[in-house]
Coordinates of C-alpha atoms in Angstrom, one line a residue:
M1 CA -0.2 -8.6 -53.2
R2 CA -2.0 -12.4 -53.3
L3 CA -3.3 -14.9 -51.2
R4 CA -2.9 -18.8 -51.8
L5 CA -3.2 -21.8 -49.8
L6 CA -0.4 -22.2 -47.3
E7 CA 1.9 -25.6 -49.4
D8 CA 3.9 -28.0 -47.0
A9 CA 7.4 -25.7 -48.0
D10 CA 6.1 -23.2 -46.5
L11 CA 5.8 -24.9 -43.4
D12 CA 10.2 -23.6 -42.3
A13 CA 9.0 -19.6 -43.3
V14 CA 6.1 -19.7 -40.6
F15 CA 8.3 -21.9 -38.1
R16 CA 10.9 -19.3 -38.2
W17 CA 8.1 -16.3 -38.2
E18 CA 6.3 -18.2 -35.1
R19 CA 9.8 -19.3 -33.5
D20 CA 10.5 -15.0 -33.1
P21 CA 10.8 -14.0 -29.8
A22 CA 10.2 -11.2 -31.0
A23 CA 7.1 -11.7 -32.7
A24 CA 5.8 -14.5 -29.5
A25 CA 5.6 -11.9 -27.1
M26 CA 4.0 -9.1 -29.8
A27 CA 0.8 -12.3 -30.5
A28 CA 1.0 -13.3 -26.6
F29 CA -1.0 -16.2 -27.1
T30 CA 0.7 -18.8 -29.2
R31 CA 1.9 -22.5 -28.4
D32 CA 3.4 -23.3 -24.6
D33 CA 7.1 -23.3 -26.5
P34 CA 7.3 -22.0 -30.0
A35 CA 10.3 -23.4 -30.8
D36 CA 9.1 -26.3 -30.7
R37 CA 9.1 -27.6 -34.3
A38 CA 7.6 -30.7 -33.5
A39 CA 4.5 -28.9 -31.3
F40 CA 4.3 -26.6 -34.6
D41 CA 4.5 -29.1 -36.6
A42 CA 1.2 -31.1 -35.2
H43 CA -0.9 -27.4 -33.7
Y44 CA -0.7 -26.8 -38.0
R45 CA -1.6 -31.0 -38.9
R46 CA -4.4 -30.7 -37.1
V47 CA -5.3 -27.0 -38.2
R48 CA -5.0 -28.4 -41.7
A49 CA -6.9 -31.6 -41.8
D50 CA -10.1 -29.8 -40.4
P51 CA -12.0 -28.0 -43.7
A52 CA -13.7 -25.4 -41.1
N53 CA -10.1 -23.8 -41.0
L54 CA -9.2 -21.8 -43.9
L55 CA -4.9 -20.8 -44.3
L56 CA -3.7 -19.4 -46.6
V57 CA -0.6 -17.3 -47.7
I58 CA -0.1 -13.7 -47.9
D59 CA 2.2 -14.0 -50.9
D60 CA 4.1 -10.8 -52.2
D61 CA 5.3 -11.0 -55.7
G62 CA 5.8 -14.5 -55.7
Q63 CA 7.3 -14.6 -51.7
A64 CA 5.4 -16.1 -48.4
V65 CA 5.5 -12.9 -46.2
G66 CA 2.9 -14.3 -43.7
T67 CA -0.4 -16.0 -43.4
I68 CA -4.0 -15.6 -42.2
G69 CA -6.8 -17.9 -41.5
S70 CA -10.0 -18.5 -39.9
F71 CA -10.9 -20.5 -37.9
T72 CA -14.1 -21.3 -35.5
I73 CA -13.7 -21.0 -30.7
D74 CA -16.8 -21.2 -29.0
D75 CA -19.2 -21.1 -31.9
E76 CA -17.6 -17.0 -33.3
R77 CA -15.7 -17.5 -36.6
E78 CA -12.3 -15.6 -36.3
V79 CA -9.8 -14.5 -38.4
G80 CA -5.9 -14.4 -37.4
F81 CA -3.0 -12.8 -38.9
W82 CA 0.8 -13.9 -38.9
I83 CA 3.8 -11.4 -40.1
D84 CA 7.2 -12.2 -40.7
P85 CA 8.7 -10.2 -38.0
A86 CA 11.2 -8.7 -40.6
R87 CA 9.1 -7.6 -42.4
W88 CA 6.6 -5.7 -40.4
G89 CA 5.6 -2.3 -40.8
R90 CA 5.7 -2.0 -44.5
G91 CA 1.4 -2.7 -44.6
I92 CA 1.2 -6.3 -45.1
A93 CA -1.7 -7.1 -43.1
S94 CA -3.5 -4.3 -43.3
A95 CA -3.1 -4.9 -47.3
A96 CA -3.8 -8.5 -46.8
L97 CA -7.2 -7.8 -44.5
P98 CA -9.5 -6.9 -47.0
L99 CA -8.7 -9.7 -49.4
F100 CA -9.2 -12.2 -47.3
L101 CA -12.6 -10.3 -46.1
D102 CA -13.5 -10.5 -49.9
V103 CA -12.8 -14.3 -49.0
E104 CA -14.2 -15.3 -45.7
R105 CA -17.8 -13.5 -46.5
E106 CA -18.6 -15.3 -42.6
R107 CA -20.0 -12.3 -40.2
P108 CA -20.5 -11.2 -37.3
L109 CA -16.3 -12.3 -37.9
H110 CA -13.9 -12.2 -34.6
A111 CA -10.6 -11.4 -34.0
R112 CA -8.8 -10.8 -30.5
A113 CA -5.1 -8.8 -30.1
A114 CA -3.3 -8.3 -27.0
A115 CA -2.9 -5.0 -25.9
H116 CA 0.2 -4.2 -26.0
N117 CA 0.0 -5.5 -29.8
L118 CA -1.5 -1.6 -31.4
G119 CA -0.3 -2.9 -35.1
S120 CA -2.7 -6.3 -35.2
A121 CA -5.6 -3.1 -33.3
A122 CA -4.5 -0.6 -36.4
V123 CA -5.3 -3.3 -39.0
L124 CA -7.9 -4.6 -37.4
Q125 CA -9.8 -1.2 -37.2
R126 CA -9.0 0.0 -40.4
A127 CA -10.6 -2.6 -42.3
G128 CA -14.1 -2.2 -40.1
F129 CA -13.5 -4.5 -36.9
E130 CA -15.4 -2.5 -34.4
R131 CA -13.7 -3.6 -30.5
V132 CA -16.0 -4.9 -28.0
G133 CA -14.2 -5.6 -25.0
S134 CA -11.4 -7.0 -23.4
E135 CA -10.3 -10.1 -21.1
R136 CA -7.6 -10.8 -17.9
S137 CA -6.2 -14.1 -20.0
W138 CA -2.9 -15.9 -19.6
A139 CA -0.6 -15.2 -22.5
A140 CA 2.6 -18.4 -22.9
A141 CA 4.5 -16.1 -25.1
V142 CA 4.5 -13.5 -22.8
G143 CA 4.3 -16.3 -19.3
E144 CA 1.7 -14.2 -16.8
E145 CA -2.3 -13.0 -17.8
I146 CA -2.8 -9.1 -19.4
V147 CA -4.7 -8.3 -21.5
E148 CA -7.3 -9.4 -25.0
H149 CA -8.8 -6.8 -26.2
R150 CA -11.5 -8.8 -28.3
Y151 CA -12.8 -7.1 -31.9
R152 CA -15.7 -7.6 -34.3
L153 CA -16.7 -7.4 -37.6
D154 CA -19.9 -7.2 -39.7

């Protein structure tokens, strides 16, 4: 497994992953309509144009299997990842996050996960993130406010 920069050729696969209803519900905090390709393309143009953002593809034996990246929100550096739903449960995020932490050296590093997303919580905790709080937030993909846990790595 290796991490590499996101390329234009990866975007169709990323769009497929992000519009998957089960994946969107698990992530919870998505664009209003994950199936809106124009909104997806606009989002990724903005993300890729900001030099403060780091967006990488998780590459497993030459195949894109997920994304992982970091960005700044409210003066806090955050990490996020998205795995191809067809590959959930194979340890991809657990293998990719430590690789990413060698690239993204800023600390503290923050993360968030919907309370129902036990897999992402486990990935974060295995990598050394500690849960530091919770809050209720609107989750477009589930259409209601849900609990979101906040994590921190020092």
